Every structure is written in structure tokens, then in C-alpha cells.
PDB file of C-alpha atoms in Angstrom:
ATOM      1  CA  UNK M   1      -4.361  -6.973  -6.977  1.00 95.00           C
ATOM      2  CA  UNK M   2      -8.082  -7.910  -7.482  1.00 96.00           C
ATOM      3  CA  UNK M   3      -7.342 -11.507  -5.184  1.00 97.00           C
ATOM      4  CA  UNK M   4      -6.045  -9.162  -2.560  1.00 97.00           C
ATOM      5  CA  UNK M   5      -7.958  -6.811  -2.197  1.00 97.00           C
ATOM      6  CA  UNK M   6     -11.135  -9.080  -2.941  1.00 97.00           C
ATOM      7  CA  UNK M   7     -10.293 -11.797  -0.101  1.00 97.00           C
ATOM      8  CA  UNK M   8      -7.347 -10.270   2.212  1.00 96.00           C
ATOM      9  CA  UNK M   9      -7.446  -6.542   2.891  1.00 97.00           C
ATOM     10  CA  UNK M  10      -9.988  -5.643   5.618  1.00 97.00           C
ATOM     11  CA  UNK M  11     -11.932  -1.981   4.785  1.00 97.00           C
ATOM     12  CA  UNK M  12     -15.345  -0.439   4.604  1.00 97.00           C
ATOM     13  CA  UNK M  13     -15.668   1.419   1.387  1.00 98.00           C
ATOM     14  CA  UNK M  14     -18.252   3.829   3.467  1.00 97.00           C
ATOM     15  CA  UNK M  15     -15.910   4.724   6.052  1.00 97.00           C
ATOM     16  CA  UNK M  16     -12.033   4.923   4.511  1.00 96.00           C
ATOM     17  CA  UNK M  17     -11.003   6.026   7.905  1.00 95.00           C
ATOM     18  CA  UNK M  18     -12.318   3.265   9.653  1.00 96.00           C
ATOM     19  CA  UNK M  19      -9.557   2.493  12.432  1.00 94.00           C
ATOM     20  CA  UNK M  20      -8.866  -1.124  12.015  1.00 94.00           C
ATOM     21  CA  UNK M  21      -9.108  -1.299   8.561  1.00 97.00           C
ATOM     22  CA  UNK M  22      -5.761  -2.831   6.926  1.00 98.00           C
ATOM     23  CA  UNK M  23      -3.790  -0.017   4.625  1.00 98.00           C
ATOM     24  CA  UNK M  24      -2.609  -0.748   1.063  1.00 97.00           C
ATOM     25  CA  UNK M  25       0.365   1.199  -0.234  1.00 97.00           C
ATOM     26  CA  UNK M  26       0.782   1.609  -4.133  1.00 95.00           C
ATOM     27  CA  UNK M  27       4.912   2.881  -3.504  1.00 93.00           C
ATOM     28  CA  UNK M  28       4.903   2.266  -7.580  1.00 89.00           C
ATOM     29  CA  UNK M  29       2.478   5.312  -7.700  1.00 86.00           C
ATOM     30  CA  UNK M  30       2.895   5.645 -11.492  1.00 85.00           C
ATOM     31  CA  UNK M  31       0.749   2.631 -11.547  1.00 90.00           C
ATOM     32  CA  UNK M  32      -2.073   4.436  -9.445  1.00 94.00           C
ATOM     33  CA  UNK M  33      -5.184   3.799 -12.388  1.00 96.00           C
ATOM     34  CA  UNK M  34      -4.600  -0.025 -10.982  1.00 96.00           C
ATOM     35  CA  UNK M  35      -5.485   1.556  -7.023  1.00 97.00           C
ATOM     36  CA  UNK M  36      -8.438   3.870  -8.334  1.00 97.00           C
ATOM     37  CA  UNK M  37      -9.808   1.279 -10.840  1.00 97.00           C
ATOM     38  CA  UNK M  38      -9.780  -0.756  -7.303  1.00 98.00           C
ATOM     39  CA  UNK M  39     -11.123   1.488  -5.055  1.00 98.00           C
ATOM     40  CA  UNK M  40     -14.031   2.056  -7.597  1.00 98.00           C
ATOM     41  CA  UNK M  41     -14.996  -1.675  -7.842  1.00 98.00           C
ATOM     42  CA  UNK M  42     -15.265  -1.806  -4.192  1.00 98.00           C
ATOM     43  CA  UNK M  43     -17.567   1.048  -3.711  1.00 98.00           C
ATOM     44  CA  UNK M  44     -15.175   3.791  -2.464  1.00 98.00           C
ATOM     45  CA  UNK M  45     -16.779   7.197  -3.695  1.00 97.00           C
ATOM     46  CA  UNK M  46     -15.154   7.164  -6.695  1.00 97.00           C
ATOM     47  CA  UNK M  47     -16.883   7.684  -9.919  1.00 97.00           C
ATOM     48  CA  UNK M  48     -16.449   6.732 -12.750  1.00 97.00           C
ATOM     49  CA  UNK M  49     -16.123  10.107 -14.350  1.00 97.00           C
ATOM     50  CA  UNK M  50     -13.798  10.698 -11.573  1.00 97.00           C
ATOM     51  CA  UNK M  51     -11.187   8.001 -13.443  1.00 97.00           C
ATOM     52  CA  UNK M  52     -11.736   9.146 -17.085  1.00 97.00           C
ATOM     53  CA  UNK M  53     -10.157  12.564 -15.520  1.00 96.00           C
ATOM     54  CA  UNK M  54      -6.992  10.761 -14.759  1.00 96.00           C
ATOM     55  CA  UNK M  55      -4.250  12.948 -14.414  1.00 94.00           C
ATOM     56  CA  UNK M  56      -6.214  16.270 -15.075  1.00 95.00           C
ATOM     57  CA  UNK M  57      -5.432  19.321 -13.070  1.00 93.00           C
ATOM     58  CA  UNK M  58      -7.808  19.463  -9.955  1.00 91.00           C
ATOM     59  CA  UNK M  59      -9.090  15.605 -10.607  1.00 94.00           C
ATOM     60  CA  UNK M  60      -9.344  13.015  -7.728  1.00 96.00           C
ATOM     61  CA  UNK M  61      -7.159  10.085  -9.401  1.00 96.00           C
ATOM     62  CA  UNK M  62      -4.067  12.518 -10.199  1.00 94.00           C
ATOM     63  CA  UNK M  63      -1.045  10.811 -11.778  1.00 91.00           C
ATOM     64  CA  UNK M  64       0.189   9.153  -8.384  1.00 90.00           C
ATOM     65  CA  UNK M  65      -1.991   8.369  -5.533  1.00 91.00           C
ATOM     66  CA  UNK M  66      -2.330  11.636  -2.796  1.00 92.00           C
ATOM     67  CA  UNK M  67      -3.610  11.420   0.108  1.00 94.00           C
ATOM     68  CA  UNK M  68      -7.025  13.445   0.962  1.00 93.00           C
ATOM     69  CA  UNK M  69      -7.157  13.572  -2.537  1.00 92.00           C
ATOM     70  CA  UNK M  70      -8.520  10.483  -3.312  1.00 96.00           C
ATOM     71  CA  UNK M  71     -11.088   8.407  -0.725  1.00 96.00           C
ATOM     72  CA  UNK M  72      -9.070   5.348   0.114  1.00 97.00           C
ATOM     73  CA  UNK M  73      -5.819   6.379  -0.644  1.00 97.00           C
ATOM     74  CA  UNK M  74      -3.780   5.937   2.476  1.00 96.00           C
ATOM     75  CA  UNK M  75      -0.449   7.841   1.588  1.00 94.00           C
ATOM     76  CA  UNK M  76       1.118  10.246  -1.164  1.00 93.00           C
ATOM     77  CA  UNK M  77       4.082   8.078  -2.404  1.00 86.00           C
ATOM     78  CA  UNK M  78       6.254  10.010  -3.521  1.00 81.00           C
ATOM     79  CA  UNK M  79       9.434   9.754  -4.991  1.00 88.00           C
ATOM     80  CA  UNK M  80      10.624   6.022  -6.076  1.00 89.00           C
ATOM     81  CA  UNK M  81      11.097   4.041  -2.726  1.00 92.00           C
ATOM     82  CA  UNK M  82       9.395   6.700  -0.346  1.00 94.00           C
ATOM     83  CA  UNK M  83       6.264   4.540  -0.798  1.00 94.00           C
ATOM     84  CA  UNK M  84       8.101   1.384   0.425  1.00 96.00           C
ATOM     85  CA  UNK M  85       9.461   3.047   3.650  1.00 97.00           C
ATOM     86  CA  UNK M  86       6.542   4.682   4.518  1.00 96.00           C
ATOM     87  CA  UNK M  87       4.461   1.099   4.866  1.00 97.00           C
ATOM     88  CA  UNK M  88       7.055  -0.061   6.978  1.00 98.00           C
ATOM     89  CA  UNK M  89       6.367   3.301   9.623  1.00 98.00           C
ATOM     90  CA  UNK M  90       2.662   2.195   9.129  1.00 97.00           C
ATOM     91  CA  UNK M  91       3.599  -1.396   9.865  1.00 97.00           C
ATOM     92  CA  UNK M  92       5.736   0.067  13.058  1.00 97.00           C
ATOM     93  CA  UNK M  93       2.822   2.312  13.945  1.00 97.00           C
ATOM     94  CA  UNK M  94       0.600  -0.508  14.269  1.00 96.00           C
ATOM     95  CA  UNK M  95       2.469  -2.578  16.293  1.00 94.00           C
ATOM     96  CA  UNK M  96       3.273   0.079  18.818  1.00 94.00           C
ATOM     97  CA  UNK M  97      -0.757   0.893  18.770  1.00 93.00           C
ATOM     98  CA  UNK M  98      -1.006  -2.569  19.306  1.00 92.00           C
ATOM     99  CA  UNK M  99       1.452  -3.240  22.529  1.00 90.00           C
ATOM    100  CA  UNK M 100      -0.725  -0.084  24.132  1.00 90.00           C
ATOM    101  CA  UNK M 101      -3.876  -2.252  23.525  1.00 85.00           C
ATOM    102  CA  UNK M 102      -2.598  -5.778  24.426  1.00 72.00           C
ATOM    103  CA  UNK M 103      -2.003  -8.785  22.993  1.00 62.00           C
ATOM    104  CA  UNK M 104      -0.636 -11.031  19.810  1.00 61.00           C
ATOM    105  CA  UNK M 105      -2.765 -10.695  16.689  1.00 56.00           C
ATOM    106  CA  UNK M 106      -3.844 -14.464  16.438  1.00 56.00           C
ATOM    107  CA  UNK M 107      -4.303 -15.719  12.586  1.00 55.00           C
ATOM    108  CA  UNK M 108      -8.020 -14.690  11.756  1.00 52.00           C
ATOM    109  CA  UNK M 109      -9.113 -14.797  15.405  1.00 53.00           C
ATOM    110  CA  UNK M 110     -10.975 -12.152  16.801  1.00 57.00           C
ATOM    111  CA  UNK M 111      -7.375 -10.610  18.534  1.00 74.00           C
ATOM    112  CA  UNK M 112      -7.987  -9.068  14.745  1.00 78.00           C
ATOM    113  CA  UNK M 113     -10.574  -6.424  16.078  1.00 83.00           C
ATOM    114  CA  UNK M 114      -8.130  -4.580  18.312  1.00 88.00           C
ATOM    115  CA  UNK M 115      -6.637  -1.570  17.727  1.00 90.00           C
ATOM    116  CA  UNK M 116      -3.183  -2.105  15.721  1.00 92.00           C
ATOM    117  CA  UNK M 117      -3.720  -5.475  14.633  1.00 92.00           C
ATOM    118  CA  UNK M 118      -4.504  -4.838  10.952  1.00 95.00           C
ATOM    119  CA  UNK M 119      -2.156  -5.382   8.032  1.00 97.00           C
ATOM    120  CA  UNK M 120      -0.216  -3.388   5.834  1.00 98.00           C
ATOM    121  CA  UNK M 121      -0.408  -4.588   2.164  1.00 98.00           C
ATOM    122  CA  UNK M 122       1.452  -2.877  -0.507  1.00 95.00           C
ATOM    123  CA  UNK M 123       2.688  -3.364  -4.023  1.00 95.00           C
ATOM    124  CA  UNK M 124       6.625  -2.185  -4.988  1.00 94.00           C
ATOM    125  CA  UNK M 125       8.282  -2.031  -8.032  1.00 91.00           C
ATOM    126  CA  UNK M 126      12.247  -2.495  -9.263  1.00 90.00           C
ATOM    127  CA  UNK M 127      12.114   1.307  -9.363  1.00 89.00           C
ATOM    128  CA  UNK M 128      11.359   1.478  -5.989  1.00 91.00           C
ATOM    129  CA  UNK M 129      13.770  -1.071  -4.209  1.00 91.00           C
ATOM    130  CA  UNK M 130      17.131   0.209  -6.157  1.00 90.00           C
ATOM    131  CA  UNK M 131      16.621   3.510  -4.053  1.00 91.00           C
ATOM    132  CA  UNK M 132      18.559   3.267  -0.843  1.00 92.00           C
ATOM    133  CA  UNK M 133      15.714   4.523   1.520  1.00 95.00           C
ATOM    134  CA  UNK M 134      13.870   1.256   0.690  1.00 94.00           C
ATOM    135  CA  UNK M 135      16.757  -0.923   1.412  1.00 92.00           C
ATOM    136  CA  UNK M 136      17.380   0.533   4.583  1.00 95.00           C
ATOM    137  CA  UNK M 137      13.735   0.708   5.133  1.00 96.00           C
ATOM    138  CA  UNK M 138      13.594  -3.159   4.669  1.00 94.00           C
ATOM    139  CA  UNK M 139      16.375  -4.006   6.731  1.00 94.00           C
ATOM    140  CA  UNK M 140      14.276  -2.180   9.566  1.00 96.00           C
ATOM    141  CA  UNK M 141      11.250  -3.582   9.035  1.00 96.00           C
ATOM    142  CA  UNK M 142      12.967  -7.426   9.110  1.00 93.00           C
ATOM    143  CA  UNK M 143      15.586  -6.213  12.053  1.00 95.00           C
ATOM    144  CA  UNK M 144      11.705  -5.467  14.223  1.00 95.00           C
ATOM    145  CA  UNK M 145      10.162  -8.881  12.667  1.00 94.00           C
ATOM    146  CA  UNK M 146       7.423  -6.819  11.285  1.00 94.00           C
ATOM    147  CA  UNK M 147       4.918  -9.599  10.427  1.00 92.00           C
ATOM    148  CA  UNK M 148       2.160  -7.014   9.714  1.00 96.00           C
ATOM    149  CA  UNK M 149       3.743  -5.589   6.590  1.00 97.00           C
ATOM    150  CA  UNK M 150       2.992  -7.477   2.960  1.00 96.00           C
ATOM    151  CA  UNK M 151       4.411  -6.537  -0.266  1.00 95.00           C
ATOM    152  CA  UNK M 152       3.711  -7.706  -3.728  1.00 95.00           C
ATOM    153  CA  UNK M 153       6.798  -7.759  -5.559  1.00 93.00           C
ATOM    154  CA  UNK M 154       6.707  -6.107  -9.653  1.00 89.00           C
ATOM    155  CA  UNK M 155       9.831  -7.783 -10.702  1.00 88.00           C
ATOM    156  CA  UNK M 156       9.293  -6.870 -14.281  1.00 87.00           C
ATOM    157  CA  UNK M 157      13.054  -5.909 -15.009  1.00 88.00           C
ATOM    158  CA  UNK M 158      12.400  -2.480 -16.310  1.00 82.00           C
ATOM    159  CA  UNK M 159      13.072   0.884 -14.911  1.00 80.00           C
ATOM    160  CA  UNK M 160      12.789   4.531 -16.215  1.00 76.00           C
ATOM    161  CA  UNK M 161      16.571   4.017 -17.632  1.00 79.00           C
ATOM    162  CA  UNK M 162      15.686   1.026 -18.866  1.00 85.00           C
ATOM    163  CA  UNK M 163      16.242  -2.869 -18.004  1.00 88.00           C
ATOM    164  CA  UNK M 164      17.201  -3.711 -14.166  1.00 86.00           C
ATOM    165  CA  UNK M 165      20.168  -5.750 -15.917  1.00 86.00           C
ATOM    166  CA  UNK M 166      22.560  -1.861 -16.613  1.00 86.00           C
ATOM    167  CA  UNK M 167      21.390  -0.545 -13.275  1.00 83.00           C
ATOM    168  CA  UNK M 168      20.445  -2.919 -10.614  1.00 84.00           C
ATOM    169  CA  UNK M 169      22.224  -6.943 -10.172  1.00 84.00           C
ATOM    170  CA  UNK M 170      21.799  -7.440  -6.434  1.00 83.00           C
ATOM    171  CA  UNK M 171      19.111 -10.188  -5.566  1.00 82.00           C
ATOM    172  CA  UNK M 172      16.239  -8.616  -4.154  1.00 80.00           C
ATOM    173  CA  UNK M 173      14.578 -11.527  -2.506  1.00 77.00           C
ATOM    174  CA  UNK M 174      18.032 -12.761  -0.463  1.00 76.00           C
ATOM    175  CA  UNK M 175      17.948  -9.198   0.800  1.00 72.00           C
TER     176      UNK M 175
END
């Protein structure tokens, strides 16, 4: 998380809503003290007496990420795979901002500083790609060759009912 974020994800820390910043999407959002523990070491406004009120009633860094609650949080998550489909509608959203503006985002180049050419980065769980909404999501986002969506795959073989093995065998990176 700290290589991303430290040499891939464009942002400015002093303006989250900056319009060609790249998004991140935590769609495992019961890992969110790894996205505010980030946003804090890059100089969003987030204290750190902010984080030691993690998960407290009426705190900024509630127990999943929510957006307008927390500077630099892009998108409430939601339920297991929500997370996952909604970076792929970001990922869309660019690219349609992007055929209104022009162009093919060249690697690195300066095509990089138009509107909708920015990345979406996100980080998804096993949880999160047993639910169906993320497989259909996915077969979207590859049917549209969305080459501006990234995910970081968790494959730690554990869910909420326990491991992947009495719950989930299909192979997640031939899908």
C-alpha cells in the first residue's frame, strides 16, 4: 500500500478534490485503519487524534471508509463487493470524461493532465470477489478493456465464515 501510494497514485493532500487526481478504493473497508494511517502520512487533514478515535461514534476514521467523512476517502464501500463495482463505474466514468476531452492517455506523458485520464487504484479482498456484484462487475470492466482500473489482490484465504477452501474454489485470477 505504502509503494503505491508513495510512487503511483497521483493526489494533492491539500486539495482531495483535485480533478485529475487518481482515486483509490479500499472495497475491503474493514481494513480502513490501513487507508487513514495512509492518508495521514501523506498530509491529508487527518490527525492523529483523529485515528486513535477509530471507530467512535461521530469520529472521522469510522469502522469502514465514508465518504465526506473522511478527507481523501473517495467512496463509502459498503457491503462486501460493492467497493469492487463501484471502482469499475469510476474507471467507466473516467473514460467517458475522457472521450469528451480527447485523446489516448499515453504512459506518463503529459496526455496524463487531461480530464479523465487518471487511474483508479484499489485494494479487494476474498470477501469481496465471492459476492456476485463483483464478478459481474469484473466481467464489465474487462468486456470495456478498462485499462484505467488497478486492483491489489488480498488473497489471504480467509473470510468471515472462515477459510476460502468451504466457501469459495473458483480461480480468481483465470476469471
Amino acid at each position: 500500500a505504502f509503494e503505491l501510494w508513495d510512487n503511483h497514485l497521483r493526489f494533492d493532500p491539500r486539495d482531495p478534490a483535485w480533478p485529475l487526481r487518481d482515486r483509490f478504493v479500499l472495497s475491503n473497508g474493514h481494513a480502513s485503519m490501513l487507508q487513514y494511517a495512509l492518508l495521514h502520512l501523506f498530509g491529508f487533514d487527518l490527525s492523529l487524534d483523529d485515528i486513535a478515535r477509530f471507530r467512535q461514534l461521530g469520529s472521522r476514521t469510522p469502522g469502514h471508509p465514508e465518504y465526506g467523512e473522511t478527507p481523501g476517502v473517495e467512496l463509502t464501500t459498503g457491503p462486501l463487493g460493492a467497493g469492487f463495482a463501484h471502482g469499475v463505474g469510476m474507471a467507466l466514468a473516467a473514460r467517458m470524461t475522457r472521450s469528451q476531452f480527447g485523446g489516448q492517455v499515453a504512459s506518463g506523458g503529459a496526455d496524463r493532465d487531461r480530464p479523465g485520464a487518471h487511474f483508479v487504484y484499489g485494494f479487494v479482498g476474498d470477501g469481496d470477489l465471492m459476492e456476485g456484484v463483483a464478478s459481474e462487475a469484473a466481467s464489465f470492466a474487462g468486456a470495456h478493456a478498462l485499462g484505467n482500473l488497478i486492483y491489489v489482490y488480498d488473497d489471504n484465504h480467509i473470510t468471515i465464515a472462515g477459510g476460502t477452501a468451504i466457501t469459495f474454489s473458483e480461480s480468481v485470477p483465470a476469471r
